[in-house]
Amino acid sequence: MKHVIKAILLIGAMASGMTAFATLPARALVEIDVNKGNVEPLPIAITDFLSGDAMGAEIAGIVAADLQRSGLFAPIDKGAFIEKISNPDVAPRFEDWKVINAQALVTGRVSHEADGRLKAEFRLWDTFAGQQLAGEQFFANKANSRRIAHIIADAIYERLTGEKGYFDTRVVFIDESGAKTARKKRLAIMDQDGANVRYLSDGRSMAMTPRFSPTRQEITYMSYESGQPQVYLLQIETGQRELVGNFPGMTFAPRFSPDGQKVIMSLLRDDGNSNIFSMDLRSRTTTRLTNSSAIDTSPSYSPDGSKVVFTSDRGGQPQIYIMGADGSGQTRVSFGGGSYSTPVWSPRGDLIAFTKQSGGQFQIGVMKTDGSGERILSTGFQQEGPTWAPNGRVVMFFRDQPGGGGPKLYSVDLTGRNEQAIPTSGFASDPAWSPLLD
C-alpha cells in the first residue's frame, strides 16, 4: 500500500485559488523553542476541517492528538471557539481567536476527487500577528486518511519548532499474549500512535528484537524457528523474508548500519564469550569487532556510521563503551553506579539512550556521547529497550509493572516530563521506531 502513496501523495504550496494569503518567509512571531529545559505548551486551536462527511473532524482530531502527545502543544477545547469557520480560503477573525488565547490556529477542508482520491487542505495561522504561516494540500486514497493527518501534524510541528516532526512514522514491536510461563511472541507493526496494528508473524515461533532499516521499509529480527536464534530480514510490505546467516552459538540484538548495507550484532561462541560482529548484507562477509573475554553486546551505530556504542562487562559490571566502526579505540564512557544496557545512538548524533539498573529500579536515560550529562528520563519497576523517534526528541521503551501481567509501551521526551502510554490491545515489548515514511 505504501508504494502507492508515493505516487499519489502530493506535498506542495497551495493550489491556484488558495494563495490569497502568502506564508511568512521570515521567522514566525509565534514559535516554540524546543531547546529550553522546560517548554510551556503552545495554546493552539484546531478546527474541524470542512467536509461533507465525518472525515474532516476525524483528520482534525488526529492532528490535535499528535500535537498534544508531543507535550509542546495544548489544543484548546472546541467549546471555547467563538468563530465558526465556514470558508478556510478566507482569513479568520483573529480577534475571536486572541480572546481565547489561541496563539496559533489551524483550519482546513477535506473533499473527494472524481477519481476517488481524498484531498486535504490546511492553513496554519499566527493569530496575534494576523498572518498565515503555512498552507498545503495533500492527495491520497481514503484508506490513508490517517497518514494525511500525521503529515499535516508534522508540517505544523516543523513550522512552529523549526525541527522535523515524527508523527508520520511506524513502530515495529513484539506483541505478547498468553500465560507468562508460555508467552506467544509475534512481530507486529503499528502507527506511532497505536493505530493500524498489523501482525508480521504468526507466533508459532518466538520473535525478538525487531529493528528498522534506516533506508528501507525493512526490519531485522531474531527468530527461534530452528530451535536456535537466527537473524532474518523482512520486507514489511511484501512479506519477503531472508535468512541473514546461520551462526554457531547464540545471536543477539541485530541492528542496521545507517546506510542499511550492514547488520551489527553480538554472537555467543562455545567459549561462553559474547563478542560483536558486523556483516555486509551484499557479500555476507562477517567481521569481528571485539575480542574480549567479557560479554560485549547491544551494539548500535552512530548516525554517520563511523562509531559504535555497545555494552561490556569487561570492567566488572555492564557499562557503556564506544569504538570505531572497525573495532578500534574501544573506550568506556559511562561511570555511574549500577549496570547499563541497550545503548542506542540518537538520530541527531548528540545523545545515547540507555537502560540502567540501580537500587532495584530500572531507568531509561540519556547521556552525551562522551558519557557526560547523564540524565534519567523515567524510573520504574522493570523497563528497558529505548528506541528513538527520527527527530531525536522522544524515546519509546517498554515497561512491566509489578502485578501488571505483562509489558506495555511508553514514550517520554528529553525533558522527562512528558511520559505517554502507547495504546496496544495486549502486552507489547521491544519497540523500534521507523524513520519518517516516504
CSV table of C-alpha atoms in Angstrom, one decimal:
chain,number,residue,atom,x,y,z
A,1,MET,CA,0.0,0.0,0.0
A,2,LYS,CA,2.8,2.4,0.9
A,3,HIS,CA,4.4,2.4,-2.6
A,4,VAL,CA,1.0,3.6,-4.0
A,5,ILE,CA,1.2,6.6,-1.7
A,6,LYS,CA,4.5,7.7,-3.1
A,7,ALA,CA,2.9,8.0,-6.5
A,8,ILE,CA,-0.3,9.9,-5.5
A,9,LEU,CA,0.6,11.8,-2.3
A,10,LEU,CA,1.5,15.4,-3.3
A,11,ILE,CA,3.0,17.9,-0.9
A,12,GLY,CA,3.4,21.4,-2.1
A,13,ALA,CA,2.2,25.0,-2.0
A,14,MET,CA,-1.5,25.7,-2.0
A,15,ALA,CA,-3.0,25.3,-5.4
A,16,SER,CA,-4.3,28.2,-7.6
A,17,GLY,CA,-7.1,30.0,-5.8
A,18,MET,CA,-5.6,29.1,-2.4
A,19,THR,CA,-2.8,31.7,-2.4
A,20,ALA,CA,-4.6,34.8,-1.3
A,21,PHE,CA,-2.7,34.9,2.0
A,22,ALA,CA,1.0,34.3,1.5
A,23,THR,CA,3.0,32.4,4.0
A,24,LEU,CA,5.6,34.3,6.0
A,25,PRO,CA,9.1,33.8,4.6
A,26,ALA,CA,10.7,35.2,7.7
A,27,ARG,CA,10.8,33.8,11.2
A,28,ALA,CA,7.4,33.3,12.7
A,29,LEU,CA,6.3,35.6,15.5
A,30,VAL,CA,4.7,32.5,17.2
A,31,GLU,CA,7.2,29.7,17.8
A,32,ILE,CA,8.4,27.1,20.3
A,33,ASP,CA,12.0,27.0,21.4
A,34,VAL,CA,12.5,23.2,21.9
A,35,ASN,CA,16.0,23.7,23.3
A,36,LYS,CA,14.6,25.2,26.5
A,37,GLY,CA,14.7,22.9,29.6
A,38,ASN,CA,11.0,23.4,30.3
A,39,VAL,CA,8.8,24.3,27.5
A,40,GLU,CA,5.3,25.7,28.2
A,41,PRO,CA,2.9,24.1,25.7
A,42,LEU,CA,1.7,26.4,23.0
A,43,PRO,CA,-2.1,27.0,23.0
A,44,ILE,CA,-3.4,26.1,19.5
A,45,ALA,CA,-6.9,26.0,18.1
A,46,ILE,CA,-7.6,23.2,15.6
A,47,THR,CA,-10.9,23.5,13.9
A,48,ASP,CA,-12.8,20.6,12.3
A,49,PHE,CA,-11.9,20.5,8.7
A,50,LEU,CA,-14.8,21.3,6.5
A,51,SER,CA,-16.2,18.2,4.7
A,52,GLY,CA,-19.4,16.6,3.6
A,53,ASP,CA,-18.9,13.7,6.0
A,54,ALA,CA,-17.1,12.8,9.2
A,55,MET,CA,-13.7,12.7,7.6
A,56,GLY,CA,-12.9,16.4,8.3
A,57,ALA,CA,-13.5,16.0,12.0
A,58,GLU,CA,-11.5,12.7,12.1
A,59,ILE,CA,-8.4,14.2,10.5
A,60,ALA,CA,-8.5,17.3,12.7
A,61,GLY,CA,-8.8,15.1,15.7
A,62,ILE,CA,-5.8,13.0,14.8
A,63,VAL,CA,-3.8,16.2,14.1
A,64,ALA,CA,-4.7,17.6,17.6
A,65,ALA,CA,-3.9,14.3,19.3
A,66,ASP,CA,-0.5,14.1,17.6
A,67,LEU,CA,0.4,17.6,18.7
A,68,GLN,CA,-0.9,17.2,22.2
A,69,ARG,CA,1.1,14.0,22.8
A,70,SER,CA,4.3,15.8,21.8
A,71,GLY,CA,3.9,17.9,25.0
A,72,LEU,CA,4.7,21.0,23.1
A,73,PHE,CA,1.1,22.0,22.2
A,74,ALA,CA,-2.1,22.5,24.2
A,75,PRO,CA,-5.1,22.2,21.8
A,76,ILE,CA,-7.9,24.4,23.0
A,77,ASP,CA,-11.3,22.8,23.7
A,78,LYS,CA,-13.6,23.4,20.8
A,79,GLY,CA,-16.4,24.5,23.1
A,80,ALA,CA,-14.4,27.7,23.6
A,81,PHE,CA,-14.3,28.6,19.9
A,82,ILE,CA,-16.2,31.9,19.1
A,83,GLU,CA,-15.9,31.9,15.3
A,84,LYS,CA,-17.3,29.1,13.2
A,85,ILE,CA,-15.0,28.6,10.2
A,86,SER,CA,-17.2,28.4,7.1
A,87,ASN,CA,-14.6,29.1,4.4
A,88,PRO,CA,-10.9,28.2,5.1
A,89,ASP,CA,-10.0,30.3,2.0
A,90,VAL,CA,-10.8,33.5,3.9
A,91,ALA,CA,-8.7,34.9,6.7
A,92,PRO,CA,-10.3,34.2,10.1
A,93,ARG,CA,-11.5,36.8,12.6
A,94,PHE,CA,-8.2,37.0,14.5
A,95,GLU,CA,-9.7,38.9,17.4
A,96,ASP,CA,-12.1,36.0,18.2
A,97,TRP,CA,-9.1,33.6,18.5
A,98,LYS,CA,-6.9,36.0,20.5
A,99,VAL,CA,-9.7,36.3,23.1
A,100,ILE,CA,-9.4,32.6,23.9
A,101,ASN,CA,-5.6,32.8,23.8
A,102,ALA,CA,-5.2,30.7,20.7
A,103,GLN,CA,-1.7,31.7,19.7
A,104,ALA,CA,-1.9,29.5,16.6
A,105,LEU,CA,-4.9,28.4,14.5
A,106,VAL,CA,-5.4,25.5,12.1
A,107,THR,CA,-8.2,25.4,9.6
A,108,GLY,CA,-8.8,23.1,6.7
A,109,ARG,CA,-11.0,21.3,4.2
A,110,VAL,CA,-11.4,17.7,3.1
A,111,SER,CA,-13.0,16.7,-0.2
A,112,HIS,CA,-13.3,13.8,-2.5
A,113,GLU,CA,-11.9,13.9,-6.1
A,114,ALA,CA,-13.7,12.4,-9.1
A,115,ASP,CA,-11.1,9.6,-9.2
A,116,GLY,CA,-11.9,8.6,-5.6
A,117,ARG,CA,-8.9,10.2,-4.0
A,118,LEU,CA,-9.1,12.2,-0.8
A,119,LYS,CA,-7.9,15.8,-0.9
A,120,ALA,CA,-7.0,17.5,2.3
A,121,GLU,CA,-6.0,21.2,2.6
A,122,PHE,CA,-4.9,23.1,5.7
A,123,ARG,CA,-3.8,26.5,6.8
A,124,LEU,CA,-1.7,27.5,9.8
A,125,TRP,CA,-2.3,31.0,11.2
A,126,ASP,CA,-0.4,33.2,13.7
A,127,THR,CA,-3.4,34.8,15.3
A,128,PHE,CA,-1.6,37.6,17.2
A,129,ALA,CA,0.4,38.6,14.1
A,130,GLY,CA,-2.6,38.1,11.8
A,131,GLN,CA,-0.6,36.2,9.3
A,132,GLN,CA,-0.7,32.8,7.6
A,133,LEU,CA,2.3,30.7,8.4
A,134,ALA,CA,1.8,27.7,6.2
A,135,GLY,CA,-0.7,26.2,3.7
A,136,GLU,CA,-0.5,22.9,1.9
A,137,GLN,CA,-2.7,20.3,0.2
A,138,PHE,CA,-2.4,16.5,0.0
A,139,PHE,CA,-3.9,13.7,-2.0
A,140,ALA,CA,-4.2,10.1,-1.1
A,141,ASN,CA,-6.6,7.2,-1.2
A,142,LYS,CA,-9.3,7.1,1.6
A,143,ALA,CA,-7.5,4.2,3.4
A,144,ASN,CA,-4.6,6.5,4.1
A,145,SER,CA,-6.5,9.4,5.7
A,146,ARG,CA,-4.6,8.8,9.0
A,147,ARG,CA,-1.3,9.3,7.1
A,148,ILE,CA,-2.6,12.7,5.8
A,149,ALA,CA,-3.4,13.7,9.3
A,150,HIS,CA,0.0,12.7,10.6
A,151,ILE,CA,1.7,14.5,7.7
A,152,ILE,CA,-0.3,17.7,8.5
A,153,ALA,CA,0.7,17.4,12.2
A,154,ASP,CA,4.4,17.0,11.1
A,155,ALA,CA,4.1,20.2,8.9
A,156,ILE,CA,2.7,22.2,11.8
A,157,TYR,CA,5.3,20.8,14.2
A,158,GLU,CA,8.1,21.8,11.9
A,159,ARG,CA,6.8,25.2,11.1
A,160,LEU,CA,6.4,26.1,14.8
A,161,THR,CA,9.5,24.4,16.2
A,162,GLY,CA,12.0,24.5,13.3
A,163,GLU,CA,12.5,20.8,13.6
A,164,LYS,CA,11.2,17.8,11.8
A,165,GLY,CA,8.1,16.1,13.2
A,166,TYR,CA,7.8,12.4,13.9
A,167,PHE,CA,4.1,11.6,13.5
A,168,ASP,CA,4.2,10.0,10.1
A,169,THR,CA,6.1,7.0,11.3
A,170,ARG,CA,5.5,3.4,12.4
A,171,VAL,CA,6.7,1.3,15.2
A,172,VAL,CA,7.5,-2.4,15.0
A,173,PHE,CA,7.3,-4.3,18.2
A,174,ILE,CA,6.7,-7.7,19.8
A,175,ASP,CA,3.1,-8.5,20.6
A,176,GLU,CA,2.9,-10.8,23.6
A,177,SER,CA,-0.1,-12.9,24.6
A,178,GLY,CA,-0.8,-16.0,26.7
A,179,ALA,CA,0.3,-17.0,30.2
A,180,LYS,CA,3.6,-15.6,31.4
A,181,THR,CA,5.2,-19.0,31.5
A,182,ALA,CA,4.2,-19.8,27.9
A,183,ARG,CA,4.2,-16.4,26.1
A,184,LYS,CA,3.3,-16.2,22.4
A,185,LYS,CA,5.6,-13.6,20.9
A,186,ARG,CA,4.9,-12.4,17.3
A,187,LEU,CA,6.1,-9.5,15.2
A,188,ALA,CA,3.6,-6.6,14.9
A,189,ILE,CA,3.7,-3.1,13.4
A,190,MET,CA,1.5,0.0,14.0
A,191,ASP,CA,1.4,3.7,13.5
A,192,GLN,CA,3.3,5.7,16.2
A,193,ASP,CA,0.0,6.5,17.9
A,194,GLY,CA,-1.0,2.8,18.2
A,195,ALA,CA,-3.4,2.7,15.3
A,196,ASN,CA,-3.4,0.3,12.3
A,197,VAL,CA,-1.9,-2.7,14.0
A,198,ARG,CA,-0.8,-5.4,11.7
A,199,TYR,CA,0.9,-8.7,12.5
A,200,LEU,CA,4.0,-9.7,10.6
A,201,SER,CA,4.4,-13.2,12.0
A,202,ASP,CA,2.0,-15.9,13.3
A,203,GLY,CA,3.6,-16.6,16.7
A,204,ARG,CA,4.3,-20.2,16.1
A,205,SER,CA,8.0,-19.4,16.8
A,206,MET,CA,9.3,-16.8,19.2
A,207,ALA,CA,10.4,-13.5,17.6
A,208,MET,CA,12.6,-11.0,19.3
A,209,THR,CA,14.4,-7.6,18.9
A,210,PRO,CA,13.0,-6.2,15.7
A,211,ARG,CA,14.9,-3.2,14.3
A,212,PHE,CA,14.1,-0.9,11.4
A,213,SER,CA,16.4,-0.2,8.4
A,214,PRO,CA,17.1,3.5,8.3
A,215,THR,CA,16.8,3.5,4.5
A,216,ARG,CA,14.0,1.0,3.6
A,217,GLN,CA,10.8,-0.4,5.0
A,218,GLU,CA,12.6,-3.4,6.1
A,219,ILE,CA,13.4,-4.9,9.5
A,220,THR,CA,15.9,-7.3,11.0
A,221,TYR,CA,14.8,-9.5,13.9
A,222,MET,CA,15.6,-12.8,15.6
A,223,SER,CA,13.5,-15.9,15.5
A,224,TYR,CA,13.7,-19.3,17.2
A,225,GLU,CA,12.2,-21.3,14.3
A,226,SER,CA,15.0,-23.8,14.2
A,227,GLY,CA,15.4,-24.1,17.9
A,228,GLN,CA,18.3,-21.7,17.8
A,229,PRO,CA,18.1,-17.9,17.4
A,230,GLN,CA,18.7,-16.8,13.8
A,231,VAL,CA,18.7,-13.4,12.2
A,232,TYR,CA,16.2,-12.6,9.5
A,233,LEU,CA,15.5,-9.7,7.2
A,234,LEU,CA,11.8,-9.0,6.4
A,235,GLN,CA,10.4,-6.7,3.8
A,236,ILE,CA,7.4,-5.2,5.6
A,237,GLU,CA,5.1,-4.5,2.6
A,238,THR,CA,5.8,-7.7,0.5
A,239,GLY,CA,6.4,-10.1,3.4
A,240,GLN,CA,9.5,-11.4,1.7
A,241,ARG,CA,11.9,-12.9,4.2
A,242,GLU,CA,15.6,-13.7,4.1
A,243,LEU,CA,17.9,-15.6,6.5
A,244,VAL,CA,20.9,-13.4,7.2
A,245,GLY,CA,23.0,-16.4,8.1
A,246,ASN,CA,23.4,-19.4,10.3
A,247,PHE,CA,25.8,-18.5,13.1
A,248,PRO,CA,27.2,-21.0,15.6
A,249,GLY,CA,26.0,-20.4,19.1
A,250,MET,CA,23.6,-17.6,20.2
A,251,THR,CA,22.9,-14.4,18.3
A,252,PHE,CA,21.7,-11.2,19.9
A,253,ALA,CA,20.3,-7.8,19.1
A,254,PRO,CA,21.0,-7.3,15.4
A,255,ARG,CA,20.9,-3.7,14.1
A,256,PHE,CA,21.4,-2.0,10.7
A,257,SER,CA,24.1,0.4,9.8
A,258,PRO,CA,23.0,3.9,8.8
A,259,ASP,CA,23.3,3.1,5.1
A,260,GLY,CA,21.3,-0.1,5.5
A,261,GLN,CA,24.2,-2.2,4.0
A,262,LYS,CA,25.4,-3.9,7.1
A,263,VAL,CA,24.0,-5.6,10.2
A,264,ILE,CA,25.8,-5.5,13.5
A,265,MET,CA,25.2,-8.0,16.3
A,266,SER,CA,26.7,-9.9,19.2
A,267,LEU,CA,27.4,-13.6,18.9
A,268,LEU,CA,27.9,-16.0,21.8
A,269,ARG,CA,30.5,-18.6,21.0
A,270,ASP,CA,31.2,-22.0,22.6
A,271,ASP,CA,33.8,-20.4,24.9
A,272,GLY,CA,30.9,-18.5,26.6
A,273,ASN,CA,32.1,-15.1,25.4
A,274,SER,CA,29.8,-12.8,23.6
A,275,ASN,CA,31.6,-10.5,21.0
A,276,ILE,CA,30.4,-8.0,18.4
A,277,PHE,CA,30.4,-8.8,14.7
A,278,SER,CA,29.3,-6.9,11.6
A,279,MET,CA,28.0,-8.5,8.4
A,280,ASP,CA,28.0,-7.0,4.9
A,281,LEU,CA,24.5,-7.8,3.6
A,282,ARG,CA,25.7,-8.0,0.0
A,283,SER,CA,28.8,-10.1,0.3
A,284,ARG,CA,27.7,-11.8,3.6
A,285,THR,CA,31.2,-11.2,4.9
A,286,THR,CA,31.5,-11.2,8.6
A,287,THR,CA,34.0,-9.0,10.5
A,288,ARG,CA,34.8,-9.4,14.2
A,289,LEU,CA,34.9,-6.1,16.0
A,290,THR,CA,35.6,-7.1,19.6
A,291,ASN,CA,37.7,-9.9,21.0
A,292,SER,CA,37.5,-9.9,24.8
A,293,SER,CA,36.8,-12.5,27.5
A,294,ALA,CA,33.8,-10.4,28.7
A,295,ILE,CA,30.3,-10.1,27.4
A,296,ASP,CA,30.1,-7.5,24.7
A,297,THR,CA,26.6,-6.9,23.4
A,298,SER,CA,23.9,-4.4,22.2
A,299,PRO,CA,25.9,-2.6,19.5
A,300,SER,CA,24.4,0.5,17.8
A,301,TYR,CA,26.0,2.7,15.1
A,302,SER,CA,26.3,6.4,15.3
A,303,PRO,CA,24.2,8.2,12.6
A,304,ASP,CA,27.3,8.8,10.4
A,305,GLY,CA,28.3,5.1,10.7
A,306,SER,CA,31.8,6.0,12.0
A,307,LYS,CA,31.4,4.7,15.5
A,308,VAL,CA,29.6,2.0,17.5
A,309,VAL,CA,28.3,2.2,21.1
A,310,PHE,CA,27.9,-1.1,23.0
A,311,THR,CA,27.7,-2.7,26.4
A,312,SER,CA,30.5,-4.7,28.0
A,313,ASP,CA,31.1,-6.1,31.5
A,314,ARG,CA,34.9,-6.2,31.0
A,315,GLY,CA,35.2,-3.7,33.9
A,316,GLY,CA,33.3,-5.9,36.3
A,317,GLN,CA,29.7,-4.8,35.6
A,318,PRO,CA,27.9,-3.8,32.4
A,319,GLN,CA,29.0,-0.3,31.3
A,320,ILE,CA,28.8,1.6,28.0
A,321,TYR,CA,31.7,1.7,25.6
A,322,ILE,CA,32.3,3.4,22.2
A,323,MET,CA,34.6,2.2,19.5
A,324,GLY,CA,35.3,2.9,15.8
A,325,ALA,CA,33.1,1.1,13.3
A,326,ASP,CA,36.2,-1.1,12.6
A,327,GLY,CA,36.5,-2.0,16.3
A,328,SER,CA,39.4,0.4,17.0
A,329,GLY,CA,39.7,2.7,20.0
A,330,GLN,CA,37.4,0.9,22.5
A,331,THR,CA,36.7,3.4,25.3
A,332,ARG,CA,34.5,3.3,28.3
A,333,VAL,CA,32.2,6.3,28.6
A,334,SER,CA,29.8,5.5,31.5
A,335,PHE,CA,31.0,5.6,35.1
A,336,GLY,CA,27.8,5.9,37.1
A,337,GLY,CA,26.6,3.5,39.7
A,338,GLY,CA,24.6,0.5,38.6
A,339,SER,CA,24.6,-1.6,35.4
A,340,TYR,CA,24.0,-0.1,31.9
A,341,SER,CA,22.5,-1.9,28.9
A,342,THR,CA,20.8,-1.4,25.5
A,343,PRO,CA,22.6,1.8,24.4
A,344,VAL,CA,21.1,3.4,21.3
A,345,TRP,CA,22.7,6.3,19.4
A,346,SER,CA,20.3,9.3,18.8
A,347,PRO,CA,19.5,10.1,15.1
A,348,ARG,CA,20.8,13.6,15.8
A,349,GLY,CA,24.2,12.1,16.9
A,350,ASP,CA,24.3,14.1,20.1
A,351,LEU,CA,23.0,11.7,22.7
A,352,ILE,CA,22.9,8.0,23.7
A,353,ALA,CA,19.8,6.5,25.2
A,354,PHE,CA,20.3,3.6,27.6
A,355,THR,CA,18.7,1.3,30.2
A,356,LYS,CA,20.2,1.5,33.7
A,357,GLN,CA,19.6,-0.8,36.7
A,358,SER,CA,20.3,0.7,40.0
A,359,GLY,CA,19.0,0.4,43.5
A,360,GLY,CA,16.4,-2.2,42.5
A,361,GLN,CA,14.9,0.1,39.9
A,362,PHE,CA,15.2,0.2,36.1
A,363,GLN,CA,15.8,3.6,34.5
A,364,ILE,CA,15.6,5.0,31.0
A,365,GLY,CA,18.2,7.7,30.5
A,366,VAL,CA,20.3,9.7,28.1
A,367,MET,CA,23.9,10.9,28.1
A,368,LYS,CA,26.2,12.8,25.8
A,369,THR,CA,28.4,10.7,23.6
A,370,ASP,CA,31.4,11.3,25.8
A,371,GLY,CA,29.5,10.0,28.8
A,372,SER,CA,28.9,13.4,30.4
A,373,GLY,CA,25.5,14.9,31.2
A,374,GLU,CA,23.7,11.7,32.2
A,375,ARG,CA,20.0,12.4,32.7
A,376,ILE,CA,17.3,9.9,33.8
A,377,LEU,CA,14.0,10.3,32.0
A,378,SER,CA,12.0,7.6,33.5
A,379,THR,CA,12.2,5.2,36.5
A,380,GLY,CA,10.1,2.0,37.0
A,381,PHE,CA,9.9,-1.5,38.4
A,382,GLN,CA,11.2,-3.1,35.2
A,383,GLN,CA,11.6,-1.1,32.0
A,384,GLU,CA,14.1,-1.3,29.1
A,385,GLY,CA,14.6,-1.2,25.4
A,386,PRO,CA,14.8,2.5,24.4
A,387,THR,CA,14.2,3.5,20.7
A,388,TRP,CA,14.4,7.0,19.3
A,389,ALA,CA,11.9,8.9,17.3
A,390,PRO,CA,13.5,10.0,14.0
A,391,ASN,CA,13.9,13.6,15.2
A,392,GLY,CA,15.8,12.6,18.3
A,393,ARG,CA,13.4,14.3,20.7
A,394,VAL,CA,11.4,11.4,22.0
A,395,VAL,CA,12.3,7.9,23.3
A,396,MET,CA,10.0,4.9,23.4
A,397,PHE,CA,10.5,1.9,25.7
A,398,PHE,CA,8.6,-0.9,27.3
A,399,ARG,CA,7.7,-1.3,31.0
A,400,ASP,CA,6.5,-4.3,33.0
A,401,GLN,CA,4.6,-3.1,36.1
A,402,PRO,CA,4.6,-5.2,39.3
A,403,GLY,CA,1.4,-7.3,39.2
A,404,GLY,CA,0.6,-5.9,35.7
A,405,GLY,CA,0.8,-9.2,34.0
A,406,GLY,CA,3.0,-8.1,31.1
A,407,PRO,CA,4.9,-5.3,29.4
A,408,LYS,CA,3.4,-2.1,27.8
A,409,LEU,CA,4.9,0.6,25.6
A,410,TYR,CA,5.6,4.2,26.7
A,411,SER,CA,7.2,7.2,25.3
A,412,VAL,CA,9.0,10.1,27.1
A,413,ASP,CA,10.5,13.3,25.7
A,414,LEU,CA,14.0,14.6,26.6
A,415,THR,CA,12.7,16.7,29.4
A,416,GLY,CA,11.4,13.6,31.2
A,417,ARG,CA,8.2,15.5,32.0
A,418,ASN,CA,6.0,14.2,29.1
A,419,GLU,CA,5.6,10.5,29.6
A,420,GLN,CA,2.8,8.9,27.5
A,421,ALA,CA,1.4,5.4,27.4
A,422,ILE,CA,1.2,3.9,23.9
A,423,PRO,CA,-2.1,2.1,23.4
A,424,THR,CA,-1.9,-1.6,22.4
A,425,SER,CA,-4.5,-4.2,22.5
A,426,GLY,CA,-2.3,-6.6,24.5
A,427,PHE,CA,1.1,-6.8,26.0
A,428,ALA,CA,3.9,-5.3,24.0
A,429,SER,CA,7.7,-5.1,24.2
A,430,ASP,CA,10.9,-4.4,22.2
A,431,PRO,CA,9.7,-1.3,20.2
A,432,ALA,CA,11.7,0.0,17.2
A,433,TRP,CA,10.7,3.4,15.7
A,434,SER,CA,10.8,3.7,11.9
A,435,PRO,CA,12.3,6.7,10.0
A,436,LEU,CA,9.8,9.1,8.5
A,437,LEU,CA,7.8,7.4,5.8
A,438,ASP,CA,8.3,8.5,2.2
